[in-house]
CSV table of C-alpha atoms and ligand atoms in Angstrom, one decimal:
chain,number,residue,atom,x,y,z
A,1,MET,CA,24.4,-0.5,-14.6
A,2,GLU,CA,21.5,1.3,-14.2
A,3,PRO,CA,18.8,-1.1,-11.8
A,4,THR,CA,16.3,-2.7,-13.8
A,5,PRO,CA,12.3,-1.7,-12.6
A,6,ALA,CA,11.9,-4.9,-11.1
A,7,ASP,CA,15.7,-4.2,-8.8
A,8,ASP,CA,14.4,-0.9,-8.0
A,9,LEU,CA,11.1,-2.3,-7.1
A,10,LEU,CA,12.6,-4.2,-4.5
A,11,THR,CA,14.6,-1.3,-3.2
A,12,PHE,CA,11.1,0.7,-2.4
A,13,ILE,CA,9.3,-2.5,-0.9
A,14,ASP,CA,12.6,-3.2,1.3
A,15,ALA,CA,12.6,0.6,2.3
A,16,SER,CA,8.9,0.5,3.3
A,17,PRO,CA,8.1,-1.8,5.8
A,18,THR,CA,5.5,0.8,7.2
A,19,PRO,CA,3.1,3.1,5.0
A,20,PHE,CA,4.5,6.1,7.4
A,21,HIS,CA,8.0,4.8,5.5
A,22,ALA,CA,6.5,4.3,1.9
A,23,VAL,CA,5.5,8.1,1.8
A,24,GLU,CA,9.1,8.8,3.3
A,25,GLU,CA,10.6,7.0,0.4
A,26,ALA,CA,8.1,7.9,-2.1
A,27,ALA,CA,9.1,11.6,-1.0
A,28,ALA,CA,12.7,11.2,-1.2
A,29,ARG,CA,12.6,9.8,-4.7
A,30,LEU,CA,10.5,12.7,-6.1
A,31,CYS,CA,12.4,15.0,-4.2
A,32,ARG,CA,15.4,13.7,-6.2
A,33,ALA,CA,14.0,14.0,-9.4
A,34,GLY,CA,13.4,18.1,-8.8
A,35,PHE,CA,9.9,17.8,-6.8
A,36,THR,CA,9.5,20.4,-4.0
A,37,GLU,CA,7.2,19.4,-0.8
A,38,VAL,CA,4.7,22.0,-0.1
A,39,ASP,CA,2.8,22.0,3.1
A,40,LEU,CA,-0.8,21.4,3.5
A,41,HIS,CA,-0.9,24.5,6.0
A,42,GLU,CA,1.0,26.8,4.4
A,43,PRO,CA,0.4,29.0,1.4
A,44,TRP,CA,1.3,26.8,-2.2
A,45,PRO,CA,3.2,28.1,-5.5
A,46,ALA,CA,1.0,28.3,-8.6
A,47,GLY,CA,2.6,25.5,-10.1
A,48,GLY,CA,5.6,23.2,-10.6
A,49,ALA,CA,6.4,19.4,-9.4
A,50,ALA,CA,5.4,19.1,-5.9
A,51,PHE,CA,4.1,16.9,-3.4
A,52,VAL,CA,2.2,16.9,0.0
A,53,VAL,CA,2.4,14.4,2.9
A,54,ARG,CA,0.1,13.4,5.4
A,55,GLY,CA,0.6,10.7,7.7
A,56,GLY,CA,0.6,7.3,5.7
A,57,ALA,CA,-0.7,9.3,2.4
A,58,LEU,CA,1.4,11.2,-0.2
A,59,VAL,CA,-0.4,13.5,-3.3
A,60,ALA,CA,2.4,14.5,-5.9
A,61,TRP,CA,1.8,16.5,-9.1
A,62,VAL,CA,3.3,18.3,-12.1
A,63,ALA,CA,1.3,21.8,-12.9
A,64,PRO,CA,2.0,24.0,-15.3
A,65,GLU,CA,1.6,27.5,-14.3
A,66,ASP,CA,-1.1,27.7,-17.6
A,67,ASP,CA,-4.1,27.0,-18.2
A,68,PRO,CA,-5.9,26.3,-14.5
A,69,ALA,CA,-8.8,24.5,-16.2
A,70,ARG,CA,-6.4,21.7,-17.7
A,71,PRO,CA,-7.7,18.1,-16.8
A,72,LEU,CA,-5.6,15.6,-14.6
A,73,ARG,CA,-4.4,12.2,-15.3
A,74,MET,CA,-4.5,10.2,-12.2
A,75,ILE,CA,-3.4,7.2,-10.7
A,76,GLY,CA,-4.7,6.2,-7.2
A,77,ALA,CA,-2.7,3.5,-5.0
A,78,HIS,CA,-2.5,2.5,-1.3
A,79,THR,CA,0.3,2.4,1.1
A,80,ASP,CA,-0.9,-0.3,3.8
A,81,SER,CA,-0.8,-3.6,3.8
A,82,PRO,CA,-2.4,-6.1,6.2
A,83,ASN,CA,-0.1,-6.7,9.6
A,84,LEU,CA,0.0,-7.4,12.9
A,85,ARG,CA,0.3,-4.0,14.8
A,86,ILE,CA,1.1,-3.5,18.5
A,87,LYS,CA,-2.0,-2.3,20.9
A,88,PRO,CA,-1.4,0.4,23.1
A,89,ARG,CA,-1.4,-1.3,26.2
A,90,PRO,CA,0.8,-4.4,24.8
A,91,ASP,CA,3.0,-5.5,28.0
A,92,MET,CA,1.8,-9.3,28.9
A,93,HIS,CA,3.3,-12.7,29.5
A,94,SER,CA,2.4,-16.4,29.7
A,95,ALA,CA,4.3,-19.5,30.3
A,96,GLY,CA,7.9,-17.8,30.9
A,97,PHE,CA,7.4,-15.7,27.4
A,98,ARG,CA,7.0,-12.2,27.5
A,99,GLN,CA,4.7,-11.0,24.8
A,100,LEU,CA,3.7,-7.9,23.0
A,101,ASP,CA,-0.3,-8.0,22.3
A,102,VAL,CA,-1.4,-7.1,18.5
A,103,GLU,CA,-4.2,-6.1,16.7
A,104,PRO,CA,-5.0,-8.1,13.2
A,105,TYR,CA,-4.8,-5.1,10.6
A,106,GLY,CA,-6.9,-5.8,7.7
A,107,GLY,CA,-7.5,-9.0,6.0
A,108,LEU,CA,-4.3,-11.0,6.4
A,109,LEU,CA,-4.2,-14.5,5.8
A,110,LEU,CA,-3.3,-15.2,9.6
A,111,ASN,CA,-1.2,-18.5,8.7
A,112,SER,CA,1.2,-16.9,6.8
A,113,TRP,CA,2.3,-14.7,9.9
A,114,LEU,CA,3.0,-18.2,12.0
A,115,ASP,CA,6.7,-19.0,12.3
A,116,ARG,CA,8.5,-15.8,10.9
A,117,ASP,CA,10.9,-13.7,12.1
A,118,LEU,CA,9.4,-10.4,12.7
A,119,GLY,CA,10.9,-7.0,13.2
A,120,LEU,CA,9.3,-3.7,14.4
A,121,ALA,CA,8.5,-0.6,12.5
A,122,GLY,CA,6.4,2.5,12.5
A,123,ARG,CA,6.2,6.0,14.1
A,124,VAL,CA,6.3,7.4,17.4
A,125,ILE,CA,5.1,10.7,18.7
A,126,VAL,CA,8.2,12.4,21.1
A,127,ARG,CA,7.5,14.7,23.7
A,128,ASP,CA,10.3,17.4,24.0
A,129,GLY,CA,8.3,20.4,26.0
A,130,PRO,CA,5.2,20.7,27.8
A,131,ARG,CA,3.4,21.3,24.2
A,132,GLN,CA,5.7,20.2,21.8
A,133,LEU,CA,5.3,17.1,20.0
A,134,ARG,CA,7.2,15.6,17.2
A,135,SER,CA,7.0,12.2,14.8
A,136,VAL,CA,9.5,10.2,14.9
A,137,LEU,CA,9.9,6.9,12.2
A,138,PHE,CA,11.7,4.2,13.4
A,139,ARG,CA,12.8,0.2,12.6
A,140,ASP,CA,14.5,-2.6,13.5
A,141,ASP,CA,14.9,-5.0,11.4
A,142,ARG,CA,16.5,-7.5,13.4
A,143,PRO,CA,14.1,-10.5,14.5
A,144,LEU,CA,12.4,-9.2,17.3
A,145,LEU,CA,9.1,-11.3,17.5
A,146,ARG,CA,7.9,-14.8,16.0
A,147,VAL,CA,4.0,-15.7,16.7
A,148,PRO,CA,5.1,-19.5,17.0
A,149,GLN,CA,2.5,-22.4,15.6
A,150,LEU,CA,0.9,-25.0,17.7
A,151,ALA,CA,3.1,-28.2,17.3
A,152,ILE,CA,1.3,-31.0,15.2
A,153,HIS,CA,1.3,-33.4,18.0
A,154,LEU,CA,-0.8,-31.0,19.8
A,155,ASP,CA,-3.0,-30.2,17.0
A,156,ARG,CA,-4.4,-33.5,15.6
A,157,GLU,CA,-7.3,-32.1,13.9
A,158,ILE,CA,-5.2,-29.9,12.0
A,159,SER,CA,-5.4,-32.6,9.1
A,160,GLU,CA,-9.1,-32.9,8.8
A,161,ARG,CA,-10.1,-29.5,10.0
A,162,GLY,CA,-7.7,-27.5,8.7
A,163,LEU,CA,-5.8,-24.6,10.8
A,164,LEU,CA,-8.2,-22.7,12.7
A,165,LEU,CA,-6.8,-19.4,14.6
A,166,ASN,CA,-8.5,-17.1,16.3
A,167,ARG,CA,-7.6,-13.8,15.9
A,168,GLN,CA,-8.0,-12.8,19.7
A,169,GLN,CA,-5.9,-15.9,21.3
A,170,HIS,CA,-3.4,-17.5,18.5
A,171,MET,CA,-2.1,-14.1,17.1
A,172,ILE,CA,0.3,-12.8,20.0
A,173,PRO,CA,3.9,-12.9,19.1
A,174,VAL,CA,6.6,-13.6,21.9
A,175,TRP,CA,9.7,-11.4,21.9
A,176,GLY,CA,11.4,-13.4,24.8
A,177,LEU,CA,11.5,-15.0,28.1
A,178,GLY,CA,10.6,-13.9,31.7
A,179,SER,CA,7.8,-11.8,32.7
A,180,ALA,CA,6.1,-8.6,31.4
A,181,SER,CA,5.8,-5.1,33.3
A,182,GLU,CA,3.3,-1.8,32.0
A,183,GLY,CA,5.9,0.0,30.1
A,184,ASP,CA,8.1,-2.3,28.9
A,185,PHE,CA,7.2,-1.6,25.0
A,186,ALA,CA,7.6,2.2,25.5
A,187,THR,CA,11.1,1.8,27.1
A,188,TRP,CA,11.7,0.1,24.5
A,189,LEU,CA,10.8,2.3,22.0
A,190,ALA,CA,12.3,5.3,23.4
A,191,ASP,CA,15.9,3.5,23.4
A,192,ALA,CA,15.0,3.1,19.4
A,193,VAL,CA,14.4,6.5,19.1
A,194,GLY,CA,17.0,8.0,21.7
A,195,VAL,CA,14.6,9.2,23.8
A,196,ALA,CA,13.8,9.2,27.7
A,197,SER,CA,11.0,6.8,28.2
A,198,ASP,CA,8.7,9.3,29.6
A,199,GLN,CA,8.8,11.5,26.4
A,200,VAL,CA,7.0,8.4,24.5
A,201,VAL,CA,3.2,9.9,24.3
A,202,GLY,CA,2.1,7.8,21.6
A,203,TRP,CA,3.1,5.2,18.7
A,204,ASP,CA,1.8,3.9,15.4
A,205,ALA,CA,4.1,0.5,15.6
A,206,MET,CA,3.7,-2.8,13.6
A,207,CYS,CA,5.3,-5.9,12.4
A,208,HIS,CA,7.5,-7.0,9.2
A,209,ASP,CA,8.8,-9.7,7.5
A,210,THR,CA,12.8,-9.4,8.5
A,211,LEU,CA,13.5,-11.6,5.2
A,212,PRO,CA,14.2,-8.7,2.5
A,213,ALA,CA,12.0,-8.9,-0.9
A,214,GLY,CA,14.1,-10.9,-3.6
A,215,PHE,CA,13.6,-12.7,-7.1
A,216,LEU,CA,12.9,-16.6,-7.1
A,217,GLY,CA,12.1,-19.3,-9.7
A,218,ALA,CA,14.5,-21.1,-11.9
A,219,SER,CA,15.3,-18.1,-14.3
A,220,GLU,CA,14.6,-15.2,-11.2
A,221,GLU,CA,11.7,-14.5,-13.2
A,222,LEU,CA,9.4,-14.6,-10.1
A,223,ILE,CA,9.1,-11.8,-7.3
A,224,SER,CA,9.0,-13.0,-3.8
A,225,ALA,CA,8.2,-9.9,-1.6
A,226,PRO,CA,6.1,-8.6,1.5
A,227,ARG,CA,3.7,-6.0,0.5
A,228,LEU,CA,3.1,-6.0,-3.1
A,229,ASP,CA,-0.1,-5.4,-2.9
A,230,ASN,CA,0.3,-2.5,-2.8
A,231,LEU,CA,3.8,-0.8,-2.5
A,232,CYS,CA,3.8,-2.3,-6.1
A,233,SER,CA,1.3,0.2,-7.1
A,234,CYS,CA,2.5,2.9,-5.2
A,235,PHE,CA,6.2,2.1,-6.7
A,236,GLY,CA,5.0,2.4,-10.4
A,237,ALA,CA,2.7,5.3,-10.3
A,238,VAL,CA,6.0,7.2,-8.2
A,239,SER,CA,8.5,5.9,-10.8
A,240,ALA,CA,5.4,6.9,-13.8
A,241,LEU,CA,5.3,10.4,-12.2
A,242,ILE,CA,8.8,11.2,-12.8
A,243,SER,CA,9.4,9.7,-16.2
A,244,ALA,CA,5.7,11.8,-17.0
A,245,GLY,CA,6.5,14.9,-15.6
A,246,ASP,CA,8.7,16.2,-18.9
A,247,VAL,CA,6.2,14.6,-21.7
A,248,ALA,CA,2.6,15.2,-20.4
A,249,ASP,CA,0.9,16.4,-23.0
A,250,GLY,CA,-1.8,19.7,-22.1
A,251,VAL,CA,-3.0,17.5,-18.9
A,252,VAL,CA,-1.9,17.9,-15.3
A,253,PRO,CA,-0.3,14.3,-14.1
A,254,LEU,CA,-0.9,13.5,-10.2
A,255,ILE,CA,-0.4,10.6,-8.1
A,256,ALA,CA,-2.4,10.1,-4.8
A,257,LEU,CA,-1.0,7.2,-2.2
A,258,PHE,CA,-3.7,6.9,0.6
A,259,ASP,CA,-3.5,4.9,4.0
A,260,HIS,CA,-6.2,2.5,5.1
A,261,GLU,CA,-7.6,1.2,1.8
A,262,GLU,CA,-7.0,-2.3,4.0
A,263,VAL,CA,-9.8,-1.0,6.2
A,264,GLY,CA,-12.1,0.8,4.2
A,265,SER,CA,-10.3,3.8,4.0
A,266,THR,CA,-12.7,6.2,5.7
A,267,THR,CA,-10.1,8.2,7.4
A,268,ALA,CA,-8.3,11.2,7.2
A,269,THR,CA,-6.0,10.0,5.0
A,270,GLY,CA,-7.6,7.6,3.5
A,271,ALA,CA,-9.4,7.4,-0.4
A,272,ASP,CA,-12.4,8.3,1.3
A,273,SER,CA,-11.9,11.9,2.6
A,274,VAL,CA,-11.7,14.9,1.3
A,275,LEU,CA,-8.1,14.9,0.8
A,276,LEU,CA,-7.8,14.3,-2.9
A,277,ALA,CA,-10.6,16.8,-3.7
A,278,GLN,CA,-8.7,19.5,-1.1
A,279,VAL,CA,-5.9,19.3,-3.2
A,280,VAL,CA,-7.6,19.0,-6.8
A,281,GLU,CA,-9.2,22.6,-5.9
A,282,ARG,CA,-6.2,23.9,-4.5
A,283,LEU,CA,-4.0,23.0,-7.8
A,284,VAL,CA,-6.4,25.2,-9.6
A,285,THR,CA,-7.2,27.9,-7.7
A,286,VAL,CA,-3.8,28.3,-6.7
A,287,ARG,CA,-3.3,28.8,-10.7
A,288,GLY,CA,-5.6,31.3,-11.0
A,289,GLY,CA,-8.9,29.2,-11.6
A,290,THR,CA,-12.6,29.9,-10.6
A,291,ALA,CA,-14.9,27.3,-8.8
A,292,GLU,CA,-16.4,26.7,-12.3
A,293,ASP,CA,-12.6,25.8,-13.2
A,294,VAL,CA,-12.6,23.0,-10.7
A,295,VAL,CA,-15.6,21.5,-12.1
A,296,ARG,CA,-14.1,21.9,-15.6
A,297,ALA,CA,-10.9,20.3,-14.8
A,298,CYS,CA,-12.8,17.5,-12.9
A,299,ALA,CA,-15.1,16.7,-16.1
A,300,ALA,CA,-12.2,15.9,-18.2
A,301,SER,CA,-10.0,14.0,-16.1
A,302,ARG,CA,-9.3,10.8,-15.9
A,303,CYS,CA,-8.1,8.5,-13.1
A,304,LEU,CA,-6.2,5.1,-13.0
A,305,SER,CA,-7.3,3.1,-9.5
A,306,ALA,CA,-3.8,1.0,-9.1
A,307,ASP,CA,-4.3,-2.0,-6.9
A,308,MET,CA,-3.2,-5.9,-7.6
A,309,ALA,CA,-4.5,-8.4,-9.2
A,310,HIS,CA,-5.5,-12.1,-8.8
A,311,GLY,CA,-3.2,-14.2,-11.2
A,312,THR,CA,-4.8,-17.6,-11.7
A,313,HIS,CA,-3.4,-20.1,-9.0
A,314,PRO,CA,-1.9,-23.1,-10.5
A,315,ASN,CA,-3.5,-25.4,-7.8
A,316,TYR,CA,-6.7,-23.8,-7.8
A,317,PRO,CA,-7.7,-23.0,-11.3
A,318,ASP,CA,-11.4,-23.7,-10.5
A,319,ARG,CA,-11.5,-20.5,-8.3
A,320,HIS,CA,-10.9,-18.6,-11.3
A,321,GLU,CA,-13.5,-17.3,-13.7
A,322,PRO,CA,-13.1,-19.7,-16.8
A,323,ASN,CA,-12.9,-17.0,-19.6
A,324,HIS,CA,-10.6,-14.8,-17.5
A,325,HIS,CA,-7.7,-16.4,-17.0
A,326,ILE,CA,-4.5,-14.1,-15.9
A,327,ALA,CA,-1.3,-14.9,-16.1
A,328,LEU,CA,2.0,-13.6,-14.4
A,329,GLY,CA,3.9,-12.0,-16.4
A,330,GLY,CA,1.4,-11.4,-19.1
A,331,GLY,CA,0.9,-7.4,-18.8
A,332,PRO,CA,-1.4,-4.6,-16.8
A,333,VAL,CA,-4.9,-6.6,-15.8
A,334,ILE,CA,-8.0,-4.1,-16.3
A,335,LYS,CA,-10.3,-5.3,-13.2
A,336,THR,CA,-14.2,-5.3,-14.2
A,337,ASN,CA,-16.8,-6.0,-12.1
A,338,LEU,CA,-20.2,-5.3,-13.5
A,339,ASN,CA,-21.3,-4.6,-9.9
A,340,GLN,CA,-18.9,-1.7,-9.4
A,341,ARG,CA,-16.6,-3.5,-7.0
A,342,TYR,CA,-14.2,-2.2,-9.5
A,343,ALA,CA,-15.0,1.7,-10.9
A,344,THR,CA,-13.8,0.1,-14.5
A,345,ASP,CA,-16.3,0.5,-17.3
A,346,GLY,CA,-16.5,0.2,-21.3
A,347,GLU,CA,-14.9,3.6,-22.0
A,348,THR,CA,-12.5,4.1,-19.2
A,349,ALA,CA,-11.4,0.4,-19.7
A,350,ALA,CA,-10.6,1.5,-23.6
A,351,TRP,CA,-8.9,4.5,-22.7
A,352,PHE,CA,-6.0,2.3,-20.9
A,353,ARG,CA,-5.9,-0.2,-23.7
A,354,VAL,CA,-5.2,2.7,-26.0
A,355,VAL,CA,-2.4,3.7,-23.8
A,356,CYS,CA,-1.1,0.2,-23.7
A,357,ASP,CA,-1.6,-0.2,-27.6
A,358,ARG,CA,0.5,2.7,-28.3
A,359,ALA,CA,3.3,1.4,-26.2
A,360,GLY,CA,3.0,-2.2,-27.1
A,361,ILE,CA,2.0,-3.7,-24.2
A,362,PRO,CA,-0.3,-6.9,-23.6
A,363,VAL,CA,-3.5,-6.1,-21.5
A,364,GLN,CA,-5.5,-8.8,-19.3
A,365,ASP,CA,-9.3,-8.9,-18.8
A,366,TYR,CA,-10.3,-9.6,-15.1
A,367,SER,CA,-13.6,-10.9,-14.2
A,368,HIS,CA,-14.3,-12.4,-10.8
A,369,ARG,CA,-16.6,-15.4,-10.3
A,370,ASN,CA,-20.0,-14.8,-9.7
A,371,ASP,CA,-20.0,-17.1,-7.2
A,372,LEU,CA,-17.7,-15.6,-5.2
A,373,PRO,CA,-17.7,-12.4,-3.3
A,374,CYS,CA,-15.6,-9.8,-5.1
A,375,GLY,CA,-13.3,-7.6,-3.5
A,376,SER,CA,-12.8,-3.9,-4.2
A,377,THR,CA,-10.3,-1.2,-4.5
A,378,ILE,CA,-10.2,2.9,-3.9
A,379,GLY,CA,-11.8,3.0,-7.5
A,380,PRO,CA,-15.4,3.2,-7.2
A,381,ILE,CA,-14.4,5.9,-3.6
A,382,THR,CA,-12.5,8.0,-5.8
A,383,ALA,CA,-14.3,8.0,-8.7
A,384,ALA,CA,-17.5,8.8,-6.7
A,385,ARG,CA,-15.7,11.4,-4.7
A,386,LEU,CA,-14.5,13.2,-7.3
A,387,ALA,CA,-16.7,12.2,-10.5
A,388,ILE,CA,-14.2,11.5,-12.4
A,389,PRO,CA,-13.9,8.5,-15.0
A,390,THR,CA,-11.8,5.8,-13.5
A,391,VAL,CA,-10.2,2.6,-14.5
A,392,ASP,CA,-9.3,-0.4,-12.4
A,393,VAL,CA,-5.9,-1.6,-12.8
A,394,GLY,CA,-3.5,-3.4,-11.7
A,395,MET,CA,-0.3,-6.3,-11.9
A,396,ALA,CA,-1.2,-10.0,-11.6
A,397,GLN,CA,0.1,-11.8,-7.9
A,398,LEU,CA,-0.4,-15.0,-6.4
A,399,SER,CA,-0.8,-15.1,-2.4
A,400,MET,CA,-2.7,-11.8,-2.1
A,401,HIS,CA,-2.7,-10.8,2.0
A,402,SER,CA,0.0,-13.4,2.7
A,403,ILE,CA,3.1,-11.9,4.9
A,404,ARG,CA,5.0,-13.1,1.7
A,405,GLU,CA,3.0,-12.3,-2.1
A,406,LEU,CA,4.2,-13.5,-5.6
A,407,MET,CA,4.8,-11.5,-9.0
A,408,ALA,CA,6.4,-12.1,-12.0
A,409,SER,CA,9.6,-9.5,-12.8
A,410,ALA,CA,8.7,-8.9,-16.4
A,411,ASP,CA,5.5,-7.4,-15.2
A,412,VAL,CA,7.2,-4.6,-12.9
A,413,SER,CA,8.4,-2.5,-16.1
A,414,MET,CA,5.2,-3.0,-18.1
A,415,MET,CA,3.4,-1.4,-15.2
A,416,THR,CA,6.0,1.5,-15.1
A,417,THR,CA,5.3,2.0,-18.9
A,418,ALA,CA,1.9,2.1,-19.3
A,419,PHE,CA,1.4,4.1,-16.1
A,420,THR,CA,4.1,7.1,-17.6
A,421,GLY,CA,1.5,6.8,-20.7
A,422,TRP,CA,-1.6,6.9,-18.6
A,423,LEU,CA,0.1,10.0,-17.0
A,424,ALA,CA,1.4,12.0,-20.0
A,425,GLY,CA,-2.0,12.2,-21.5
B,1,ZN,ZN1,-4.7,-3.5,-2.1
């Protein structure tokens, strides 16, 4: 039996404990669908279905060889999620425990990381010769680490004051008993990737929930998973590009999965880099287009910034804008913020609404309460970088930035259908 889109999303998430793994999984899916990987550093072919990878970012497209000024239909999303990342000198010990020092990455709900069994994954930079470096992905899904919460008997104020966690003091996981010496973690990493410990010259390592993604609820109508924000949108974008390649009409479908959204996007692989602009320019010029064609293509292009949306919380309905309640399972959500924390405007919202109408998919409208600061997405950033009108869209979820997030299974297939329609024209 063919897996449902919801089943397939769980597979995608479990394959992607880090942005590097998410990109590797996306690349594997694209390769199976006939896409070719091209290198930013090498010349590119004139057209076709291809993708480029840089660190935790990936851009993929289907570009016919004719008319270089063809407009693009784009979907942008992000591969990173808030988590705990291993510091450069992580080996430490206290009260008879070996510990690994971490830095919280992004705006994580710290409490959700307490008392969870954590694995380790990421990439190791290995030295093979005096100047020869290579990057090797690793993952270990065994329960290796845990941030133990203080017993209630030793924290009597917790019931009145709530749980107060200091990001420096209270989030350091234990990973065994005994004492630590400098280099222990590097040695462990060397073992994990099968090299000598003096070959390990760098790493980007992070913790992940060892419990796989799964269904939840009396009728399994919900999905309980880590990193739904924003692997759900990455999965939707990849699936949609694979389906849209054959049906795109007069446009170039393209997806851009960026890293580092959770920390502001201003990095070489973030949305606030020139990565996407460079790819778009090359796509036009390798097909014989001029600088004018680049601007013409962009001028008629449209972008959908895909990121998760806040469903209305059953225990806190008062935190939501009363006239814009969002249901899990109610279909894609158009996110509008008239102060432009989201890039949506009346026209871009209308484009997306028409796509969903044609496919018979319901659409919901999100607006943040005026008295709460609104989060943002890559939408306004990519819109500004390329001067391409953008709509911010996402699927509804609860527990955003928790180690374990919650969404509705039914929304997954509505998302992939809507995204395919968007990319197709
Ligand atoms: Zn997000």
